[in-house]
């Protein structure tokens, strides 16, 4: 069962025709419950049972999220040029509690009890400034550039207790872990577009990103510290030999950074037959993509086709 509540709002202020300030908010709590009951039976190649157990899980989550964004746009309607800036903050947290009962039903009778409490916090802070400059030149008609800084923190603290028949509940250090991940990305970009010929449009640009990624175990002990700079060029050509027929050739480079759970080195033992853990030495994936496409208009309908090559 799930219960969610949210509050959202937006305020816009325009002191004149060129400037607009916007403030938005979205946030609220949530509560989820996920009881599970399942039976596993292990058999040999002849389907003769060798082990069977019954597992009950009572899982509940209590969380919240908050998103705030403040943006400013200065637009010159006469020239089409524009300044824009924004800053935003996003934070969500959750407390997950689970009770486990695993009853061995074959070949012997035994029951294992454990309970866990997992506290997680994710936060993202970002700020950026962008400029669109319209130029009085057909070949160089539009210039765009900007900078952006983004900070992300993921914090996870898992505590697990097991039950001993004689001593009672005790902290299970094998299934207890804390891991924090910090990521700071600073980026800058520039892009130019225009017409090489009356039927040939182009767009070309480059973005650079400097990344600092740090992981900590036990909240303070460094697990890894990665620092790298990457460049991401883009280029597009659009050829329109006649009205309603367009050919586009484009190249781009993208980055996919590993997420929190992919980097967390601590194994997750909450399901003993599906143990998972991350690799803190993972590097980001870089993908180069090349695509050729065409569009043909036929009245109110159109045909579209594309061919692409991607290397990661």
Coordinates of C-alpha atoms in Angstrom, one line a residue, residues 75-256:
X75 CA 14.7 38.7 -23.3
X76 CA 15.2 41.3 -26.0
X77 CA 12.2 40.8 -28.3
X78 CA 13.6 43.2 -30.9
X79 CA 16.8 41.3 -31.5
X80 CA 15.9 37.9 -30.1
X81 CA 18.9 37.8 -27.8
X82 CA 18.4 36.4 -24.3
X83 CA 20.1 36.1 -20.9
X84 CA 18.9 33.4 -18.5
X85 CA 20.1 32.2 -15.1
X86 CA 18.7 29.6 -12.6
X87 CA 19.5 28.0 -9.3
X88 CA 17.8 24.9 -7.9
X89 CA 17.9 22.6 -5.0
X90 CA 16.4 19.1 -4.7
X91 CA 16.5 16.9 -1.6
X92 CA 14.8 13.6 -0.8
X93 CA 15.2 11.3 2.1
X94 CA 13.8 8.0 3.3
X95 CA 13.8 5.6 6.2
X96 CA 13.3 2.0 5.3
X97 CA 12.6 -0.6 7.9
X98 CA 12.4 -4.3 7.2
X99 CA 11.7 -7.4 9.3
X100 CA 12.8 -10.8 7.9
X101 CA 11.7 -14.3 8.9
X102 CA 13.2 -17.2 7.0
X103 CA 11.9 -20.6 7.9
X104 CA 13.8 -23.6 6.6
X105 CA 11.2 -26.3 5.8
X106 CA 13.5 -29.0 4.2
X107 CA 15.7 -30.9 4.9
X108 CA 15.5 -29.6 8.5
X109 CA 13.4 -27.1 10.5
X110 CA 15.0 -23.9 11.5
X111 CA 14.1 -20.2 11.5
X112 CA 16.3 -17.1 11.0
X113 CA 15.2 -13.7 12.2
X114 CA 16.7 -10.4 11.2
X115 CA 15.7 -6.7 11.0
X116 CA 17.2 -3.7 9.3
X117 CA 16.9 0.0 9.2
X118 CA 18.2 1.9 6.2
X119 CA 18.5 5.7 6.2
X120 CA 19.1 7.4 2.9
X121 CA 19.5 11.1 1.8
X122 CA 20.0 12.4 -1.7
X123 CA 20.6 16.1 -2.5
X124 CA 21.3 18.0 -5.7
X125 CA 22.3 21.7 -5.9
X126 CA 22.8 23.4 -9.3
X127 CA 23.3 26.9 -10.8
X128 CA 23.7 28.0 -14.4
X129 CA 23.9 31.0 -16.6
X130 CA 23.1 31.0 -20.4
X131 CA 23.3 33.5 -23.2
X132 CA 21.7 33.5 -26.6
X133 CA 23.2 36.1 -28.9
X134 CA 21.6 36.7 -32.3
X135 CA 24.1 37.9 -34.9
X136 CA 23.5 39.9 -38.1
X137 CA 25.2 37.4 -40.3
X138 CA 23.7 34.5 -42.3
X139 CA 26.6 32.2 -41.8
X140 CA 27.0 33.0 -38.1
X141 CA 23.4 33.9 -37.1
X142 CA 23.1 32.5 -33.6
X143 CA 25.7 32.2 -30.8
X144 CA 25.0 30.3 -27.5
X145 CA 27.2 29.9 -24.5
X146 CA 26.9 29.2 -20.8
X147 CA 28.3 27.7 -17.6
X148 CA 26.8 25.3 -15.1
X149 CA 27.8 23.8 -11.8
X150 CA 26.1 20.8 -10.2
X151 CA 26.7 19.1 -6.9
X152 CA 25.2 15.8 -5.9
X153 CA 25.4 13.9 -2.6
X154 CA 24.0 10.4 -1.9
X155 CA 24.2 9.2 1.7
X156 CA 23.2 5.7 2.8
X157 CA 23.4 4.1 6.3
X158 CA 22.2 0.5 6.7
X159 CA 22.1 -1.1 10.1
X160 CA 21.0 -4.8 10.5
X161 CA 20.3 -6.9 13.6
X162 CA 20.0 -10.7 13.9
X163 CA 18.4 -12.8 16.5
X164 CA 20.3 -15.3 18.6
X165 CA 18.2 -17.9 20.5
X166 CA 20.2 -17.4 23.7
X167 CA 21.5 -13.8 23.7
X168 CA 18.7 -12.1 21.8
X169 CA 19.1 -9.3 19.2
X170 CA 22.7 -8.3 18.3
X171 CA 24.2 -6.0 15.7
X172 CA 25.1 -7.9 12.5
X173 CA 28.3 -6.3 11.4
X174 CA 28.4 -8.3 8.1
X175 CA 25.2 -6.7 7.0
X176 CA 25.8 -3.2 8.4
X177 CA 27.4 -0.5 6.2
X178 CA 27.5 3.3 5.6
X179 CA 28.5 4.8 2.3
X180 CA 28.5 8.4 1.0
X181 CA 29.0 9.6 -2.6
X182 CA 29.8 13.2 -3.6
X183 CA 29.9 14.4 -7.2
X184 CA 30.8 17.9 -8.4
X185 CA 30.5 18.7 -12.1
X186 CA 31.5 22.1 -13.6
X187 CA 30.7 22.6 -17.2
X188 CA 31.0 25.3 -19.9
X189 CA 29.7 25.2 -23.5
X190 CA 29.6 27.3 -26.7
X191 CA 27.5 26.7 -29.8
X192 CA 27.2 28.5 -33.2
X193 CA 24.6 28.0 -35.9
X194 CA 23.6 29.5 -39.2
X195 CA 23.3 28.9 -42.9
X196 CA 26.1 27.8 -45.2
X197 CA 23.7 27.9 -48.2
X198 CA 20.1 28.7 -48.6
X199 CA 19.3 25.0 -48.4
X200 CA 22.0 24.0 -45.9
X201 CA 21.8 24.8 -42.2
X202 CA 24.5 23.9 -39.6
X203 CA 25.0 23.8 -35.9
X204 CA 28.3 23.1 -34.2
X205 CA 29.4 23.3 -30.6
X206 CA 31.5 21.9 -27.8
X207 CA 30.9 21.4 -24.1
X208 CA 33.6 20.7 -21.5
X209 CA 33.0 19.1 -18.1
X210 CA 35.3 18.8 -15.1
X211 CA 34.2 16.1 -12.6
X212 CA 35.2 15.4 -9.0
X213 CA 33.7 12.1 -7.7
X214 CA 34.5 11.0 -4.2
X215 CA 33.2 8.0 -2.2
X216 CA 33.5 7.5 1.6
X217 CA 32.9 4.4 3.7
X218 CA 31.8 4.8 7.3
X219 CA 30.9 8.5 6.4
X220 CA 34.6 9.7 6.5
X221 CA 37.0 7.0 5.3
X222 CA 37.9 7.7 1.6
X223 CA 37.1 4.9 -0.8
X224 CA 37.9 6.6 -4.1
X225 CA 38.7 10.0 -5.5
X226 CA 38.3 10.4 -9.3
X227 CA 39.0 13.7 -11.1
X228 CA 38.7 14.0 -14.9
X229 CA 37.9 16.4 -17.7
X230 CA 35.9 15.5 -20.7
X231 CA 35.0 17.3 -24.0
X232 CA 31.8 16.7 -25.8
X233 CA 31.6 18.1 -29.4
X234 CA 28.3 18.2 -31.4
X235 CA 27.7 18.9 -35.1
X236 CA 24.6 18.8 -37.2
X237 CA 24.0 19.5 -40.9
X238 CA 20.5 19.9 -42.4
X239 CA 20.0 19.8 -46.1
X240 CA 16.6 20.9 -47.6
X241 CA 16.9 20.4 -51.4
X242 CA 13.2 21.3 -51.8
X243 CA 10.2 22.1 -49.7
X244 CA 9.0 19.2 -47.5
X245 CA 12.2 17.2 -47.9
X246 CA 15.0 17.3 -45.3
X247 CA 18.1 15.3 -44.7
X248 CA 20.0 15.6 -41.4
X249 CA 23.5 14.3 -40.5
X250 CA 24.4 14.6 -36.8
X251 CA 27.2 13.7 -34.5
X252 CA 27.3 13.9 -30.7
X253 CA 29.2 12.6 -27.7
X254 CA 27.4 11.8 -24.4
X255 CA 28.5 10.7 -20.9
X256 CA 26.8 8.3 -18.5

